[in-house]
mmCIF file of C-alpha atoms in Angstrom:
data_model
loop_
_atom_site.group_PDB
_atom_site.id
_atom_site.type_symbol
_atom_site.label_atom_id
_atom_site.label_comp_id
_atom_site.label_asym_id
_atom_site.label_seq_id
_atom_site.Cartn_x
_atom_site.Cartn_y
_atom_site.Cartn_z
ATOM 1 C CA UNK A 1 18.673 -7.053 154.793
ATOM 2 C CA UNK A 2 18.838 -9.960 156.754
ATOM 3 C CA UNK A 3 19.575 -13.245 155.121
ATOM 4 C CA UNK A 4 16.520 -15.700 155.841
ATOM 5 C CA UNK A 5 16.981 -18.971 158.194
ATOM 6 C CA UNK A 6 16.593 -21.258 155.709
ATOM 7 C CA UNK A 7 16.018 -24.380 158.530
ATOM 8 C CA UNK A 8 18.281 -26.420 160.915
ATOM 9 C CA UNK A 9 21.717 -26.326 161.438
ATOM 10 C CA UNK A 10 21.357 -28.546 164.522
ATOM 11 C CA UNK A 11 19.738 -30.720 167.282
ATOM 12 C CA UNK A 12 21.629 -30.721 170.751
ATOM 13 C CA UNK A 13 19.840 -33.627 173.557
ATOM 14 C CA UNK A 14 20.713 -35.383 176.420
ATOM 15 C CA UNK A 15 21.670 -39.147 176.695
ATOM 16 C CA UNK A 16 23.057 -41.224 180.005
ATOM 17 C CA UNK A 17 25.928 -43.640 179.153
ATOM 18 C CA UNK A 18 28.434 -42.190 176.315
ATOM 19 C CA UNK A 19 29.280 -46.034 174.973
ATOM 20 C CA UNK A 20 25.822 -47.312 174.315
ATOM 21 C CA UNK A 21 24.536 -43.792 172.764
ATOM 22 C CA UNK A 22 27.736 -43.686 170.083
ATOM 23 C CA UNK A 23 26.818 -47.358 169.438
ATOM 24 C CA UNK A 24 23.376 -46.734 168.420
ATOM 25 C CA UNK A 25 23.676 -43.222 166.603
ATOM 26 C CA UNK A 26 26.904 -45.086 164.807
ATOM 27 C CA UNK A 27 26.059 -48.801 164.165
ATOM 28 C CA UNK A 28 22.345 -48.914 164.286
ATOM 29 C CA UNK A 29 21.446 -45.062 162.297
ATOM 30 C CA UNK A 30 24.717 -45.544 160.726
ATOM 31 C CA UNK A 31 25.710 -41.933 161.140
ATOM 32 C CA UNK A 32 29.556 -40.670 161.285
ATOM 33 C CA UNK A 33 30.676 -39.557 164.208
ATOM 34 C CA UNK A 34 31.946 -36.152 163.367
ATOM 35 C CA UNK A 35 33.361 -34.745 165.998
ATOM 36 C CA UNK A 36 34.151 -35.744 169.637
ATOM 37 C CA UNK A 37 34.741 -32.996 172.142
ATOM 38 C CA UNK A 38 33.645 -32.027 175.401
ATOM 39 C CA UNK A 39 30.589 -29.447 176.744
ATOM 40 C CA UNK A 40 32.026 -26.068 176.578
ATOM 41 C CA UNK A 41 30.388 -25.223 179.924
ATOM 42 C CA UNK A 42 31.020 -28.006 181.588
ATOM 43 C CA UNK A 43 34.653 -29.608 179.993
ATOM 44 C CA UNK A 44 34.572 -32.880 182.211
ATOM 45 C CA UNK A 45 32.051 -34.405 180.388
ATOM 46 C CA UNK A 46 31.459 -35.644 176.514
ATOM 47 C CA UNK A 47 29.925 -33.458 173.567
ATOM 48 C CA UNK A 48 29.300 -35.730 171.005
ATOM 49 C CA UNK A 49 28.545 -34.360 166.994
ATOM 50 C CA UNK A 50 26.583 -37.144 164.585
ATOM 51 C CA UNK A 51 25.741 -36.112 161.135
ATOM 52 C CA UNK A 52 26.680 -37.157 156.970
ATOM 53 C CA UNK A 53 30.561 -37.750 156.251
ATOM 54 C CA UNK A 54 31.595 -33.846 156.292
ATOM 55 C CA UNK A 55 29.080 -32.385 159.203
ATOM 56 C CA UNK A 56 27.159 -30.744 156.946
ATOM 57 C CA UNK A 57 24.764 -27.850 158.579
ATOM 58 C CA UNK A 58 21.257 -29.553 158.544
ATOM 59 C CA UNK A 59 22.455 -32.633 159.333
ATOM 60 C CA UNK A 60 23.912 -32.661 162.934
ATOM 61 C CA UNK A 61 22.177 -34.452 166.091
ATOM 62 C CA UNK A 62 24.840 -33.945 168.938
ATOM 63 C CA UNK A 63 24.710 -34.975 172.804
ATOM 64 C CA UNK A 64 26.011 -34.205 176.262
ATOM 65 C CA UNK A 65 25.822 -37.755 177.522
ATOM 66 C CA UNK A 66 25.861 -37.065 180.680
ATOM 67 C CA UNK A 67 26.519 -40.697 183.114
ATOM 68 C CA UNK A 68 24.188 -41.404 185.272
ATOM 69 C CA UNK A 69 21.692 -39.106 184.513
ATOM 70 C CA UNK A 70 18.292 -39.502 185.505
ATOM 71 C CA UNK A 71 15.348 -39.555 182.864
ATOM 72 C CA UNK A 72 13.723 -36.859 181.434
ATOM 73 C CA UNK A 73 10.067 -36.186 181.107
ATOM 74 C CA UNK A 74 8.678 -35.187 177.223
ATOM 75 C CA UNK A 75 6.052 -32.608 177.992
ATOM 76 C CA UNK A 76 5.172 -29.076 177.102
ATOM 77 C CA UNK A 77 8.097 -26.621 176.141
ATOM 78 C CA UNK A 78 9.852 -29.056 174.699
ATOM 79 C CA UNK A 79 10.476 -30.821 171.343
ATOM 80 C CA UNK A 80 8.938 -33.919 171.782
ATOM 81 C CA UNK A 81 10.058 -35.937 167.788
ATOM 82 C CA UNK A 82 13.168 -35.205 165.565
ATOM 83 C CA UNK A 83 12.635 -36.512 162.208
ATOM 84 C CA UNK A 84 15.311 -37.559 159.569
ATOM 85 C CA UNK A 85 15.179 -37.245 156.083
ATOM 86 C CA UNK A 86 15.606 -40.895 154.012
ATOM 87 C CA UNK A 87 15.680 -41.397 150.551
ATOM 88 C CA UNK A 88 12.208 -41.874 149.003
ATOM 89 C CA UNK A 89 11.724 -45.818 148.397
ATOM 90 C CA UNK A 90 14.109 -46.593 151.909
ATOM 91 C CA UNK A 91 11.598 -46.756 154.361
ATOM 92 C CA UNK A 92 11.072 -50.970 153.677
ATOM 93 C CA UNK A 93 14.578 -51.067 154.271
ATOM 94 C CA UNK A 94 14.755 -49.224 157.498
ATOM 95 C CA UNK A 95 11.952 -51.204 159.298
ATOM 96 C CA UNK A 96 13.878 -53.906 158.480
ATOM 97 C CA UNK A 97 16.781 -52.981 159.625
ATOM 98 C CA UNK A 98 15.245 -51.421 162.668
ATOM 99 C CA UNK A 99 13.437 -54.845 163.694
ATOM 100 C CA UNK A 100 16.911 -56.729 163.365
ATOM 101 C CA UNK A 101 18.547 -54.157 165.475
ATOM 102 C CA UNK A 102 16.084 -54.376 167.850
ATOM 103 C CA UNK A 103 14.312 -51.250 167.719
ATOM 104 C CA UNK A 104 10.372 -51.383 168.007
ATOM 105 C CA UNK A 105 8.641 -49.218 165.500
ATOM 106 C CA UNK A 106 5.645 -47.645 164.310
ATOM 107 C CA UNK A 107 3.930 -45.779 161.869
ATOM 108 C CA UNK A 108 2.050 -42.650 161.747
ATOM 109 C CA UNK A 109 0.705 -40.276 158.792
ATOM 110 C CA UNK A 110 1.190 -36.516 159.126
ATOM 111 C CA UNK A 111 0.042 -34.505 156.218
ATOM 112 C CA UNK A 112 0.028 -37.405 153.960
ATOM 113 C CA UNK A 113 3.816 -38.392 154.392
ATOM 114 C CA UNK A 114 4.714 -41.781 156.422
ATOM 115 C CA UNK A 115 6.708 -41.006 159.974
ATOM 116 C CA UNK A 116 8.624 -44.271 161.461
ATOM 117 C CA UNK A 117 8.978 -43.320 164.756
ATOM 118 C CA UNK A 118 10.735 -45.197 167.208
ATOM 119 C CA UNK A 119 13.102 -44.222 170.013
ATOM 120 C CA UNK A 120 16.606 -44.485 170.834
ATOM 121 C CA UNK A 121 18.388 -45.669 174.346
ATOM 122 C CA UNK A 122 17.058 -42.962 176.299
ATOM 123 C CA UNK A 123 13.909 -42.941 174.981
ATOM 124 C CA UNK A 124 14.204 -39.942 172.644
ATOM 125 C CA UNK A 125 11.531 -40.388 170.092
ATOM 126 C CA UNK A 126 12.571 -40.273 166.780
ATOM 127 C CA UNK A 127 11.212 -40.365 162.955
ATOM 128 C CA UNK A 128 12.379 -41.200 159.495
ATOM 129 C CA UNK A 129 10.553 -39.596 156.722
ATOM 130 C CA UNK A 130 10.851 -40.397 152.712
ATOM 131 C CA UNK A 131 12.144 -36.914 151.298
ATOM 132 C CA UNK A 132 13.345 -36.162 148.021
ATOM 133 C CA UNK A 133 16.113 -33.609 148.734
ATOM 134 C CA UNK A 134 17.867 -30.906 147.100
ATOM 135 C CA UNK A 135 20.757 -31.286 147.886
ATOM 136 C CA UNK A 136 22.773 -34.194 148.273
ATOM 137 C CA UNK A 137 25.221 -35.106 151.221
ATOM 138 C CA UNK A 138 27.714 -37.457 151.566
ATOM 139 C CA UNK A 139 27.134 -40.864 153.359
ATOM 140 C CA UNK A 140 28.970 -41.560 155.840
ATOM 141 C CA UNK A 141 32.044 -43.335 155.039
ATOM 142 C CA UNK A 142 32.269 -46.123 158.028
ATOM 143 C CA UNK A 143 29.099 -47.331 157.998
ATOM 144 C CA UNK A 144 27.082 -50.724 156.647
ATOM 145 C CA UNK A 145 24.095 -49.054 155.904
ATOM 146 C CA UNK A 146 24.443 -48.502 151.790
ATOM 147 C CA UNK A 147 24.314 -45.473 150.410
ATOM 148 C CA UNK A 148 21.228 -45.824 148.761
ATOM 149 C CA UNK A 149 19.173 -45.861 151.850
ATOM 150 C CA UNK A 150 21.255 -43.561 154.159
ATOM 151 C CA UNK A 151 19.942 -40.567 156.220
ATOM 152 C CA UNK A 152 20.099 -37.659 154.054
ATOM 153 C CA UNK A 153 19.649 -35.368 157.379
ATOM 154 C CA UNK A 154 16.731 -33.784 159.322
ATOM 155 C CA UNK A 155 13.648 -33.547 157.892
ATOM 156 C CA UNK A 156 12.386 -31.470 160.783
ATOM 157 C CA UNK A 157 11.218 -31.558 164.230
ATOM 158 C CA UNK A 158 7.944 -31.145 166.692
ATOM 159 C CA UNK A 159 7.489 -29.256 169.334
ATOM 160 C CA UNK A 160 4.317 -29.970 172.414
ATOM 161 C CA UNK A 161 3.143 -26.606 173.395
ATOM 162 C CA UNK A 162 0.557 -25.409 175.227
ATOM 163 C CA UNK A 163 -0.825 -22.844 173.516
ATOM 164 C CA UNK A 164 0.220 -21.789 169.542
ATOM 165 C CA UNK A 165 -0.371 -17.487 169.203
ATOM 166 C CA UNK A 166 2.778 -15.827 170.767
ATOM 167 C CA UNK A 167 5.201 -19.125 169.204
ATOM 168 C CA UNK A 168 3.577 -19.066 165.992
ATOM 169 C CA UNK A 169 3.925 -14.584 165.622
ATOM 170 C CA UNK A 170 7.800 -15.683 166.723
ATOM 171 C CA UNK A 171 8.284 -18.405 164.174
ATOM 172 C CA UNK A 172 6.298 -15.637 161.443
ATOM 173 C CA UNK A 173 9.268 -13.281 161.865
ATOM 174 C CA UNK A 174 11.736 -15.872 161.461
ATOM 175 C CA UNK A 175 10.262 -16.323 158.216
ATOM 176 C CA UNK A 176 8.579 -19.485 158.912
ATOM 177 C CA UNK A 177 5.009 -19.740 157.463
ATOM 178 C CA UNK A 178 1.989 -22.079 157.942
ATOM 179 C CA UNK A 179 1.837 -24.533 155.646
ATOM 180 C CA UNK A 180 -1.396 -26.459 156.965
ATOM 181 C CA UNK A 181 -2.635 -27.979 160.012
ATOM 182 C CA UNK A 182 -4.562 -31.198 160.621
ATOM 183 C CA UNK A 183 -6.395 -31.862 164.766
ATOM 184 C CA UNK A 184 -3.925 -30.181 166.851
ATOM 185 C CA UNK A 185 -0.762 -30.538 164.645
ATOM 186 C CA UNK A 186 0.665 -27.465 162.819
ATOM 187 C CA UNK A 187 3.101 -27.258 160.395
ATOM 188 C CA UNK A 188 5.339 -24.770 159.652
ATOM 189 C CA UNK A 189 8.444 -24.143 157.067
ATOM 190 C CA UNK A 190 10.398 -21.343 155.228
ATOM 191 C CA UNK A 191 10.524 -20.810 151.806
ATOM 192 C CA UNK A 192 13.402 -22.921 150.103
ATOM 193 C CA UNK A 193 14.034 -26.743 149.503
ATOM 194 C CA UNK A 194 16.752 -26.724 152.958
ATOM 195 C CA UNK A 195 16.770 -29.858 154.880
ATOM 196 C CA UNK A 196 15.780 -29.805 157.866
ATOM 197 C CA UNK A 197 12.982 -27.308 156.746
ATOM 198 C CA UNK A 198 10.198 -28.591 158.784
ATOM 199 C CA UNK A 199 9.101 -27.791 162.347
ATOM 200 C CA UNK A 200 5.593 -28.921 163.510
ATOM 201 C CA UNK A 201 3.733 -27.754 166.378
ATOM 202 C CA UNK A 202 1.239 -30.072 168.639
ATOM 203 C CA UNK A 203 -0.946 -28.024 170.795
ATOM 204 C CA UNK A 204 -2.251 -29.634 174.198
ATOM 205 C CA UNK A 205 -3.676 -27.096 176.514
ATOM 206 C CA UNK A 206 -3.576 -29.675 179.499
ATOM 207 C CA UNK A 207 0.075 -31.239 179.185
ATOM 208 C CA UNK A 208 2.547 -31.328 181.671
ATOM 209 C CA UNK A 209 5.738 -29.737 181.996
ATOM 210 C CA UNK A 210 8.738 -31.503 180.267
ATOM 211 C CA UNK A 211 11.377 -32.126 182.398
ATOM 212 C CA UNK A 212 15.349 -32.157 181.221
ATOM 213 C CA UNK A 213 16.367 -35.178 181.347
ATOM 214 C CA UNK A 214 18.105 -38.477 179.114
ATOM 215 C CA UNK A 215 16.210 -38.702 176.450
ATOM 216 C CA UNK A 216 14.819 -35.202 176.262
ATOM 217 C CA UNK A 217 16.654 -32.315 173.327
ATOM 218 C CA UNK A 218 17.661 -29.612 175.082
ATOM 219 C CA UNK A 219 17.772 -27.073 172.198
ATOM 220 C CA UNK A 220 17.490 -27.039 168.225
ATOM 221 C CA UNK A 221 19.466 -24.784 166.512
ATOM 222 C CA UNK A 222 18.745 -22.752 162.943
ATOM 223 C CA UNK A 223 21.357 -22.095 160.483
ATOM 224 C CA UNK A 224 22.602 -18.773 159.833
ATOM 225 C CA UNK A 225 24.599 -18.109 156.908
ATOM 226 C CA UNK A 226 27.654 -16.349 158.694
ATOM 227 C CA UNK A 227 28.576 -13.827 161.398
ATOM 228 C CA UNK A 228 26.969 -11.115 160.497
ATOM 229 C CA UNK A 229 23.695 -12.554 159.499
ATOM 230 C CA UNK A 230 23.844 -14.167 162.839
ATOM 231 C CA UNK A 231 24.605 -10.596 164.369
ATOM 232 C CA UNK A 232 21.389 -8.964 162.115
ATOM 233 C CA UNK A 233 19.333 -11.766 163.779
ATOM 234 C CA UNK A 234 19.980 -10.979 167.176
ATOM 235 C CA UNK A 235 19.018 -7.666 166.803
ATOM 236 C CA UNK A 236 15.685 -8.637 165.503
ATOM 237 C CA UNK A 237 15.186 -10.962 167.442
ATOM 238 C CA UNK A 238 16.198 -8.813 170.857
ATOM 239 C CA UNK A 239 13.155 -6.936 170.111
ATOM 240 C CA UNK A 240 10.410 -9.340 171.137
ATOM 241 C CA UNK A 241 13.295 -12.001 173.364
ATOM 242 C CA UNK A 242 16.058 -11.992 175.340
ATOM 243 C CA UNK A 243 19.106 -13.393 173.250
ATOM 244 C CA UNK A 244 22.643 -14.071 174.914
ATOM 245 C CA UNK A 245 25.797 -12.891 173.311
ATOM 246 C CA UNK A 246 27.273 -14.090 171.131
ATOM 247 C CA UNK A 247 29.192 -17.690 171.845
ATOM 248 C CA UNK A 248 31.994 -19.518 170.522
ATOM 249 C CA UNK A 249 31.795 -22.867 169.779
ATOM 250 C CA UNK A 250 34.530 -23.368 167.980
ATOM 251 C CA UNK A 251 33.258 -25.125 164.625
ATOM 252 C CA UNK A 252 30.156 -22.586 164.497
ATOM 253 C CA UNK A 253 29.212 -19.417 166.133
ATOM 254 C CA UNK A 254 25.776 -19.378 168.670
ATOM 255 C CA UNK A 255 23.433 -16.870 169.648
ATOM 256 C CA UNK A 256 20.127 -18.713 172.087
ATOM 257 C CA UNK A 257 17.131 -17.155 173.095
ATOM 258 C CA UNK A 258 13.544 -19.112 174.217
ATOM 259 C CA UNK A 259 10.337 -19.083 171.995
ATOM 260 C CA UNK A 260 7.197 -17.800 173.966
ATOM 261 C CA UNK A 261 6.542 -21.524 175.185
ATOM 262 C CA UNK A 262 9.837 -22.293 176.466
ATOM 263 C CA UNK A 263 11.477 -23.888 173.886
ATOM 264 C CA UNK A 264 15.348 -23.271 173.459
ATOM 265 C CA UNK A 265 16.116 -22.235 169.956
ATOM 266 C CA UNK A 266 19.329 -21.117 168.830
ATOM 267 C CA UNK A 267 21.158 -19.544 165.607
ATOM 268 C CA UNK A 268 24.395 -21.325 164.747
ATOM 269 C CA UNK A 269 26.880 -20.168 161.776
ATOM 270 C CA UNK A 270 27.126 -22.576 158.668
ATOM 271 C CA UNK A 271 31.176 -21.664 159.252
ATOM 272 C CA UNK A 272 33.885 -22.398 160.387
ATOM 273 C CA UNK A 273 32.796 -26.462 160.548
ATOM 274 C CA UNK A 274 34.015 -29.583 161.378
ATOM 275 C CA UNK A 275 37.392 -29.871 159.093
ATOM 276 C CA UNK A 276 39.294 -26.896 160.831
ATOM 277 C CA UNK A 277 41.007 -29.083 163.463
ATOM 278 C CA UNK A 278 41.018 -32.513 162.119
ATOM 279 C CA UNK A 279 40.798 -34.365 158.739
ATOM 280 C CA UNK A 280 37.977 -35.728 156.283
ATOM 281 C CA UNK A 281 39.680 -39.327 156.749
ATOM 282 C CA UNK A 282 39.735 -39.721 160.916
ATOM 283 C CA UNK A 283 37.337 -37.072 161.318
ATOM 284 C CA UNK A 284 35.952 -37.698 165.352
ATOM 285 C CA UNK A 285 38.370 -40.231 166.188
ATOM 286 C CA UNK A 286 40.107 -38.077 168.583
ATOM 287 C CA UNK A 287 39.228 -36.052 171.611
ATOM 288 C CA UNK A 288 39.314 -32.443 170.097
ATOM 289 C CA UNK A 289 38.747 -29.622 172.919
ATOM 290 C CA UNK A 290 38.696 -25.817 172.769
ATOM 291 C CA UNK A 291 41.939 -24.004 173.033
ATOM 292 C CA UNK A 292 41.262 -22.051 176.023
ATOM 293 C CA UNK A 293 40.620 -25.988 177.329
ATOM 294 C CA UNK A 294 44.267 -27.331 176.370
ATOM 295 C CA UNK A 295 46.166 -26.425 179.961
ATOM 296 C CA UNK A 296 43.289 -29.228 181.392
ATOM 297 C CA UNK A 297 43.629 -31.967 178.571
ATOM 298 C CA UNK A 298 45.543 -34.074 180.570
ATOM 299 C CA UNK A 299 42.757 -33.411 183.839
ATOM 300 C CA UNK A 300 39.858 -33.626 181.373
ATOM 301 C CA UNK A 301 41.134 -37.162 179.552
ATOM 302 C CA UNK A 302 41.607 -38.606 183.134
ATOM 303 C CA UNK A 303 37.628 -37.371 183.974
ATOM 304 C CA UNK A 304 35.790 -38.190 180.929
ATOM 305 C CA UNK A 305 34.636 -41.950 180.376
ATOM 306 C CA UNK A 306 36.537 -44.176 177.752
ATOM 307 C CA UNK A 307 34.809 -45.103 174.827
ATOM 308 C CA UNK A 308 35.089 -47.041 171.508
ATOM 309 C CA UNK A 309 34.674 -46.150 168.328
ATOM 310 C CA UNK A 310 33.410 -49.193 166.030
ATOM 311 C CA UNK A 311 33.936 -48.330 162.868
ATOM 312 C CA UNK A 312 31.830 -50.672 159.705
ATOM 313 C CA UNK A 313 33.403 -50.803 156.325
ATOM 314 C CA UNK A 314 31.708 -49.296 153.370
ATOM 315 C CA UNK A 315 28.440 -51.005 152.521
ATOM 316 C CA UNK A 316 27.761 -52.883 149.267
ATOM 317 C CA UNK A 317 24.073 -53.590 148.744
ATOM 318 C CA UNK A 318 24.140 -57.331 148.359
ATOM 319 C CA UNK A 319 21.022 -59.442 147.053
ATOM 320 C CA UNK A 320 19.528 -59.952 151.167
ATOM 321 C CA UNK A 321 19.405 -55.913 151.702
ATOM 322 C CA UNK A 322 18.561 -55.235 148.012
ATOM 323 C CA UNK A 323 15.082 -57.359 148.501
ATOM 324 C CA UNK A 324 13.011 -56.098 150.537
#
């Protein structure tokens, strides 16, 4: 019996200039940077991981910043919001911090639950959502943004389609069920308390075509418990999609197919993870790269951009962002 997905493991998008996208996932979101590395298909450029102190599965927005890169186009086929998960009572806090950073905002109600939404350097549209989670994860460590009031993970994401049928019967067998729907918004979820549990749908028969591009995700990514769950999944799923083989990706294992609307999805293994080449304490401070990759370090350190990493000390909540 298969084991269900129980919600993301991932988020992969695109960015432009490596520096200024580590400095905002980093010092403004005040995520760690887990792991730097480079794209497995294309090893002269950056793959960078964000997520909680360890990398945990549910927590992980990564990027191919890609230099020079022209902009992308949100549109149909696409996910068009990815939405963190903040503690419940944080959101004063974050528009706060948001405004002093910089960062317009603004505010929107789905199904009864505040979304800040704002965007990042590229334009990728983002959300924070008060969620009371299940399980804990651990801040990350080289940050100023206190604990109390630190992303906790995804909350979910949204995907612009044109039409809902044939996505919705594929999102059914992967044990995601309707939960309600308000205008032309859907929302779906497994059973479970998972982050990252969330994905709604916004239908718009007359949208255009997205276009890859900075700013645009190119795929999420569901979490399968380990290999062989993975491997019961693509059987299933081969049945209705096409599904690649299997891939290694060194810190998890990938299988990608498209929903009917042209979404990328994949199924990622919880295992092996982030610690398996480097440790907890300097965890993404150096360039890690695939072992079949290792003859071309030298070739790929000369071709890749330089970058900084600035890391914050631990944050104390003093009385100015106590009071908000």
């Amino acid at each position: 019996m298969r084991t269900p997905i129980v919600g993301l493991h991932h988020v992969t998008a695109i960015a432009s200039d490596p520096q200024r996208n580590l400095d905002f996932y980093t010092q403004v979101l005040g995520l760690r940077f887990v792991k730097k590395t480079v794209n497995f298909d294309d090893p002269e450029t950056y793959h960078f991981y964000f997520g909680d102190d360890t990398g945990t599965p549910g927590t992980i927005l990564t990027f191919f910043p890609w230099p020079g890169t022209p902009q992308g186009r949100r549109g149909a086929g696409e996910t068009i919001a990815t939405a963190f998960s903040i503690p419940v009572g944080s959101l004063p806090y974050w528009r706060k911090r948001l405004v002093s950073k910089g960062v317009a905002t603004e505010e929107n109600v789905y199904f009864g639950g505040a979304h800040l939404s704002f965007s990042d350097p590229d334009g990728m549209v983002l959300e924070l959502v008060e969620h009371t989670e299940a399980q804990a994860v651990a801040a990350p460590r080289y940050s100023d943004v206190p604990a109390q009031y630190a992303i906790q993970g995804f909350f979910g994401t949204t995907l612009l389609e044109l039409s809902l049928m044939r996505t919705e019967s594929l999102l059914s067998m992967m044990g995601y069920r309707k939960l309600g729907e308000e205008g032309d918004r859907f929302r779906y979820a497994p059973d479970g308390d998972a982050r990252g549990r969330i994905l709604d749908i916004v239908v718009d028969k007359d949208a255009q075509q997205g276009r890859m591009g900075a700013g645009t995700v190119h795929h999420i990514a569901f979490r399968a418990s380990d290999d062989a769950s993975q491997l019961d999944w693509k059987q299933e799923l081969g049945r209705n999609v096409s599904v690649t083989p299997v891939q290694d990706r060194t810190y998890f294992h990938s299988i990608y197919f498209r929903e009917p609307g042209g979404v990328l999805f994949e199924i990622a293994t919880d295992s092996p993870g982030f610690l398996i080449d480097e440790p907890i304490e300097s965890l993404g401070e150096a360039l890690r790269i695939p072992e079949w990759f290792e003859p071309q370090r030298k070739l790929i350190e000369s071709r890749v951009q330089p970058i900084t990493l600035h890391k914050a000390e631990k944050a104390v909540a003093n009385e100015s962002e106590a009071t908000l």
